[in-house]
Short mmCIF file of C-alpha atoms in Angstrom, two decimals:
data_model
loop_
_atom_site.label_atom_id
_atom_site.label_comp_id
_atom_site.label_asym_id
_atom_site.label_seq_id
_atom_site.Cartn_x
_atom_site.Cartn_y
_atom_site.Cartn_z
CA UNK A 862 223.40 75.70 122.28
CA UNK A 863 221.45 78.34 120.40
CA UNK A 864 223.39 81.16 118.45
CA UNK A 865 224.20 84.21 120.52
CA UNK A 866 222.96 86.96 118.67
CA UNK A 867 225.22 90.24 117.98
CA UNK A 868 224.51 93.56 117.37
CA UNK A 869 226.83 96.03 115.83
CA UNK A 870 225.86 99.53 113.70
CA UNK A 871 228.35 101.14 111.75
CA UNK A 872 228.84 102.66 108.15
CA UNK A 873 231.54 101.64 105.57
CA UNK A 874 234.45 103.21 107.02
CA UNK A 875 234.35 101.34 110.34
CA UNK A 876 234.07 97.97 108.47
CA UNK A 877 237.28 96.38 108.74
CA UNK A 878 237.28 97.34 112.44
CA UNK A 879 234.62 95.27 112.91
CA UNK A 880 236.61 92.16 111.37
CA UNK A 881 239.08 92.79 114.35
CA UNK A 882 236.22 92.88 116.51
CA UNK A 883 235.10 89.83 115.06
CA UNK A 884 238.19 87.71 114.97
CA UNK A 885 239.15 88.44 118.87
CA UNK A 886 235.59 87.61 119.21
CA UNK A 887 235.69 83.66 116.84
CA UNK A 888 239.40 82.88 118.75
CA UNK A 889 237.89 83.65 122.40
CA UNK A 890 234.25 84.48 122.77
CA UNK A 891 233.31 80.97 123.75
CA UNK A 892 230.29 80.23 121.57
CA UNK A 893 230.27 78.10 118.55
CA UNK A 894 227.54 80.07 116.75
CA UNK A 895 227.14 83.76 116.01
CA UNK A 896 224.35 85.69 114.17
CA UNK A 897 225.48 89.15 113.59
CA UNK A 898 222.88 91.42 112.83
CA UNK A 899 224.27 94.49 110.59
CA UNK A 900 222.17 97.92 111.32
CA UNK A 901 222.81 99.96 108.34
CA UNK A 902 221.52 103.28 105.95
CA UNK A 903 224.48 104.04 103.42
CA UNK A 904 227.00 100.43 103.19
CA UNK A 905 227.26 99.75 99.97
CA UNK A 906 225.79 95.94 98.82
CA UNK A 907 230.00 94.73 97.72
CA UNK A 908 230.40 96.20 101.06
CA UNK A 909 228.12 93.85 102.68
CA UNK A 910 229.15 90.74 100.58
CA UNK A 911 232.86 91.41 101.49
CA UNK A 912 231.92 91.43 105.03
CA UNK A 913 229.39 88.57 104.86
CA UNK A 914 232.06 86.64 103.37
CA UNK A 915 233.90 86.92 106.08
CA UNK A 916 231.79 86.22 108.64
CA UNK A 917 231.19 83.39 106.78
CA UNK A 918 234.94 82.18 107.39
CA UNK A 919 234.94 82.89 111.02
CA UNK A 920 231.60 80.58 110.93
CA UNK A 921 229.59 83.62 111.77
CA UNK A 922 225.86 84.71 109.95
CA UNK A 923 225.73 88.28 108.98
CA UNK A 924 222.43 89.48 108.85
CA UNK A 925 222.28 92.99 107.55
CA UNK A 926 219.21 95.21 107.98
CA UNK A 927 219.51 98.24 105.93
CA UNK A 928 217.51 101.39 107.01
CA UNK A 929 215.78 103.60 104.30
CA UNK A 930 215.06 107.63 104.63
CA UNK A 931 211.88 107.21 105.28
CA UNK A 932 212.39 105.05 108.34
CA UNK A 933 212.59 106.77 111.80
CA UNK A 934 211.19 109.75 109.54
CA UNK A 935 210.45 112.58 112.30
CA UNK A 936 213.67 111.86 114.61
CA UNK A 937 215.67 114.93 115.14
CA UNK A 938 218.98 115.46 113.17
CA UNK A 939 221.52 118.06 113.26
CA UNK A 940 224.93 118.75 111.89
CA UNK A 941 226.30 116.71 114.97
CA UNK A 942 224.85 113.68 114.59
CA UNK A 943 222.65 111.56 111.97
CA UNK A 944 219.94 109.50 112.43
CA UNK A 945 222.47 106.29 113.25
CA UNK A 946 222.31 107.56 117.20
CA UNK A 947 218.95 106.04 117.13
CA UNK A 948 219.98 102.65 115.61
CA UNK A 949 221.14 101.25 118.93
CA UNK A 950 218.25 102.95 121.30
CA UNK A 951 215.52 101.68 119.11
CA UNK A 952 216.95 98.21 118.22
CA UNK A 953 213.74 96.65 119.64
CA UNK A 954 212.06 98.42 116.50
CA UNK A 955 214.49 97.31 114.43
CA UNK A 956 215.23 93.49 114.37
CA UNK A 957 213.10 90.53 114.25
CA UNK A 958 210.26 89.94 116.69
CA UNK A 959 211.84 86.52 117.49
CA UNK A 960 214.45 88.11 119.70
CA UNK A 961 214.11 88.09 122.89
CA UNK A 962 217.85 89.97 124.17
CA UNK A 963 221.20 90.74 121.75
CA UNK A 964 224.31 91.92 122.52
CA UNK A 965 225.36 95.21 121.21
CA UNK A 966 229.18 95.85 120.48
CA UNK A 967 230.90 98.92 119.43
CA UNK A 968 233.42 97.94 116.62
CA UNK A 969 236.46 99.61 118.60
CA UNK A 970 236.63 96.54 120.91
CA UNK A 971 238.66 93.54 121.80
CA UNK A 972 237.07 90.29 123.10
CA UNK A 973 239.47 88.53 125.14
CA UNK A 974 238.18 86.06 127.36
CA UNK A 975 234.36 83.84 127.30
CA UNK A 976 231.78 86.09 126.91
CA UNK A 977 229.45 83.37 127.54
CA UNK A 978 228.89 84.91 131.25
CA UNK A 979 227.87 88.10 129.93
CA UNK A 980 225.03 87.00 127.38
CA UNK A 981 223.99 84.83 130.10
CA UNK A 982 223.01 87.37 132.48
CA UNK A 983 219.44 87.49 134.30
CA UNK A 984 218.40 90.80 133.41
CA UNK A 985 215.05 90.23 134.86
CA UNK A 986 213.23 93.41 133.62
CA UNK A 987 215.87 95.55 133.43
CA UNK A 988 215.78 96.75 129.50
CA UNK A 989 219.88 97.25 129.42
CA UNK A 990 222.91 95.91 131.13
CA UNK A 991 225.37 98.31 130.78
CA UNK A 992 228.94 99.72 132.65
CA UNK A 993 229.92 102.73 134.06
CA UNK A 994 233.50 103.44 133.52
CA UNK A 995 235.10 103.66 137.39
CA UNK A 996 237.63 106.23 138.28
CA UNK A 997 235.20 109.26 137.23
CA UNK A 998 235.61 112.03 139.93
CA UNK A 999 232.46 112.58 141.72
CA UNK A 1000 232.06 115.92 140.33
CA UNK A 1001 231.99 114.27 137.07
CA UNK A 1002 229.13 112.02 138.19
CA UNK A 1003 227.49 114.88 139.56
CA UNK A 1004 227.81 117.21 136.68
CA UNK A 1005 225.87 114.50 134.81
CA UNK A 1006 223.44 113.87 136.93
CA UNK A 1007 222.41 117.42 137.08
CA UNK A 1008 222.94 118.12 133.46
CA UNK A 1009 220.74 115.20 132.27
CA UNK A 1010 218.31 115.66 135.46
CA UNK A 1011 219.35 112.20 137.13
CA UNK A 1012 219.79 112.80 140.26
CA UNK A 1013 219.41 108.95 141.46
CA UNK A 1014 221.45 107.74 138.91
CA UNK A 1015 223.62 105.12 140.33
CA UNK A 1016 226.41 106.63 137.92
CA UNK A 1017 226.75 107.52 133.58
CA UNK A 1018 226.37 104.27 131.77
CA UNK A 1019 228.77 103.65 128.60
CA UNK A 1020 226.57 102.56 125.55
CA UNK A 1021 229.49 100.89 123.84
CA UNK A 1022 228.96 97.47 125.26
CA UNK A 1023 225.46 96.58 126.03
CA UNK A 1024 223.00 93.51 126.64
CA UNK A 1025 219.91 94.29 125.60
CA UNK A 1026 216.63 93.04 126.73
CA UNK A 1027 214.55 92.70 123.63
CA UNK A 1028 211.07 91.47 124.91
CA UNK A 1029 210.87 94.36 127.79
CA UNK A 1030 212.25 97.25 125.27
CA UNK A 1031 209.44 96.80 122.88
CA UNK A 1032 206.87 97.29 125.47
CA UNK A 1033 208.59 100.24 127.28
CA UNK A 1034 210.92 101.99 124.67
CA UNK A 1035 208.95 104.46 122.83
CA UNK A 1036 210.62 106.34 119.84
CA UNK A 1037 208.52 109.38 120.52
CA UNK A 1038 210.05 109.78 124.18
CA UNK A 1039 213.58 109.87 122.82
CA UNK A 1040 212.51 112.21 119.73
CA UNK A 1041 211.12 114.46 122.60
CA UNK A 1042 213.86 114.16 124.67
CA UNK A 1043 216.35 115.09 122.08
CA UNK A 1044 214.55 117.83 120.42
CA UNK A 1045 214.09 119.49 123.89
CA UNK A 1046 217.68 119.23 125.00
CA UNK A 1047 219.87 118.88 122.03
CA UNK A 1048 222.23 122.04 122.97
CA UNK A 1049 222.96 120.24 126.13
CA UNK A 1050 224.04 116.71 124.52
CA UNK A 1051 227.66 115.70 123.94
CA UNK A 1052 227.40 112.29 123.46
CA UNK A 1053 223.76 111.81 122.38
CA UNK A 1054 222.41 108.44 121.87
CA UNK A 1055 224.30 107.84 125.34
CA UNK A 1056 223.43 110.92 127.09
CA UNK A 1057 219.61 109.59 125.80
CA UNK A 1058 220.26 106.27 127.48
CA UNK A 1059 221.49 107.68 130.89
CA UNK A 1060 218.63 110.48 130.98
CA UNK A 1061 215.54 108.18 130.16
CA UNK A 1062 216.19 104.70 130.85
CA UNK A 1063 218.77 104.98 133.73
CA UNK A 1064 216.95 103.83 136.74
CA UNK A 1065 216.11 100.15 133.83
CA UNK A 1066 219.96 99.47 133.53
CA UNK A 1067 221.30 96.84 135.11
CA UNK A 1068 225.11 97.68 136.33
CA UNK A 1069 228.05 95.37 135.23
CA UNK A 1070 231.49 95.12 136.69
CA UNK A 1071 233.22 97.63 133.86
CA UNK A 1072 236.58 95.81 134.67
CA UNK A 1073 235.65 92.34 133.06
CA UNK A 1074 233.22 93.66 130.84
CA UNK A 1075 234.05 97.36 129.48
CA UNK A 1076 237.37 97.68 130.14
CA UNK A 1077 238.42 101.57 129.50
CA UNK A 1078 241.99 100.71 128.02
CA UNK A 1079 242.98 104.15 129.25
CA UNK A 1080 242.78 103.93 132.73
CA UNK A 1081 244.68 100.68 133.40
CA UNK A 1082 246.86 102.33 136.69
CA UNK A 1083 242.50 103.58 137.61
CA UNK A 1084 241.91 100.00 137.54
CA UNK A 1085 245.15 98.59 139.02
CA UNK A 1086 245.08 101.09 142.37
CA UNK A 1087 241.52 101.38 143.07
CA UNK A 1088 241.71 97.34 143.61
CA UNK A 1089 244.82 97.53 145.61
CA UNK A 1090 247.01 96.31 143.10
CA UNK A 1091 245.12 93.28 142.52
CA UNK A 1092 244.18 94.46 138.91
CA UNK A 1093 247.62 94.03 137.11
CA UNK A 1094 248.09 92.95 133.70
CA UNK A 1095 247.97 89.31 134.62
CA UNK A 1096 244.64 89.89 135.87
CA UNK A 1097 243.19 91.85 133.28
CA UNK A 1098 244.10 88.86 130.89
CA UNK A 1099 242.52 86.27 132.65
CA UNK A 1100 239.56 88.07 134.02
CA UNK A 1101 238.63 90.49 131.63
CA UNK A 1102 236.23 89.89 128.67
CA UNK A 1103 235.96 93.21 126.72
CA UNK A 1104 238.87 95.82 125.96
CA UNK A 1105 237.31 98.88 124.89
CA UNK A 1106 239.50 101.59 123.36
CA UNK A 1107 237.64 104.47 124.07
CA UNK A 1108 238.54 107.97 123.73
CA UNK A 1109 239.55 109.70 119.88
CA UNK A 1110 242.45 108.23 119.28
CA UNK A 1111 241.89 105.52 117.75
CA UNK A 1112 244.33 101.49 118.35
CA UNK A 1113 244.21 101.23 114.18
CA UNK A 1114 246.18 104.72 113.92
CA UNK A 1115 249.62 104.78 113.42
CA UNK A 1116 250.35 107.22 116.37
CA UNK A 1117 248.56 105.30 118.69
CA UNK A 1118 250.15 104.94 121.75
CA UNK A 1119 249.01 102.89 125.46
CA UNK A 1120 249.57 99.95 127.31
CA UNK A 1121 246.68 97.96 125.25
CA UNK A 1122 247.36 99.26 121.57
CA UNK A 1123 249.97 96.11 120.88
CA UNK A 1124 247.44 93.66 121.75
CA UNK A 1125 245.27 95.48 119.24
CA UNK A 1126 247.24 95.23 116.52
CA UNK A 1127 248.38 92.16 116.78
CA UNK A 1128 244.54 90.99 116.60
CA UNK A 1129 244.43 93.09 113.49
CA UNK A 1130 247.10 91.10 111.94
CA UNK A 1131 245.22 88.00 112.81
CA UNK A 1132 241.76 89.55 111.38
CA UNK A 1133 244.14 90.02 108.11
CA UNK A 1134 244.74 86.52 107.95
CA UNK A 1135 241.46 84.94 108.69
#
């Protein structure tokens, strides 16, 4: 079986999240063969050793791209956020011609079950597959839809776990239509390489179940009633692929506190030993 090809973009200080990412990812992700592709402006290179070194234990190939100044030169940057919102939007710019779809993974993540379903996906021309978290109010969905003028939107799509179509983003993803975008809305964005993804490239999303595949570790009792109880804890660790601990504070900080932040650590223990 070919290698399933990761994505993840982060700078230094997120690094040894991504080792917990990665070990829940070697002990239960289901492939034998990983290329991780690195998408980087400011990681230092003992940084990137460190971290390719352990890949290298887990049987994983790090491939690091590092980004220079000049690249991505006229995208629009404020005090709010850098030009790292565009690593994951423009990925199709960014890594080899050879691929045809990766996997993108925020580094605040647990893998706990095969994710051999979700690479596998038929995305037919779609250029993302992405969740929307359930158990948003509609008036949260529709305060969305009119603030990033989506008014079909079949709902806001989470960019922290996405599939990415390669071969279709390179023809259709244009850097200059998110530069516009942000530089003619960028009062109005809270969350703004998502909010980009939702406002242009919403209708080219293909929906995934957000229970087995970006599980909001917040909203387990969301989960467990809107399925009629059919969700529980046994469930979610049989079913569910991704954990994603979403929200500010953080499963690695010591005040930490919800139903999934024990499994976390105890994978960060494991990443320590690996």
């Amino acid at each position: 079986m070919d290698a399933m090809n990761l994505l993840v973009t982060v700078d230094a200080n997120y690094l040894r999240h991504v080792a917990t990412m990665l070990a829940s990812l070697r002990l239960n992700g289901g492939a034998e063969h990983y290329n991780v592709y690195l998408v980087h402006s400011d990681i230092a290179d003992a940084d990137i050793d460190e971290i390719a070194t352990y890949c290298a234990r887990l049987r994983m190939r790090l491939i690091p791209a590092r980004l220079h100044k000049d690249d991505f030169a006229d995208a629009p940057v404020t005090a709010y956020y850098s030009k790292a919102m565009y690593y994951r939007l423009l990925a199709s710019k960014i890594l080899p011609g050879t691929l045809d779809k990766i996997l993108y993974l925020d580094p605040d993540i647990l893998i706990i079950n095969s994710i051999d379903g979700l690479y596998g996906t038929d995305m037919g021309s779609a250029l993302f597959a992405a969740a929307a978290h359930t158990g948003l109010t509609d008036i949260a969905k529709h305060v969305n839809r009119i603030r990033l003028g989506t008014p079909e939107a079949q709902g806001y799509f989470n960019s922290g776990v996405m599939l990415m179509n390669l071969e279709e983003q390179r023809g259709r993803i244009k850097e200059q239509d998110i530069f516009d975008y942000v530089r003619a809305n960028e009062d109005g964005l809270i969350l703004p390489d998502q909010d980009v993804l939702n406002a242009l490239y919403s209708d080219a999303i293909l929906p995934l179940d957000d229970s087995l595949y970006n599980y909001d570790s917040r909203r387990f009792e969301t989960y467990f009633l809107t399925s009629g109880g059919d969700k529980d804890m046994d469930w979610v660790m049989g079913n569910t692929v991704i954990i994603h601990y979403c929200g500010k504070t953080k499963p690695w900080k010591k005040n930490a506190s919800g139903r999934f932040v024990p499994l976390y650590k105890h994978y960060m223990q494991i990443a320590r030993r690996l």
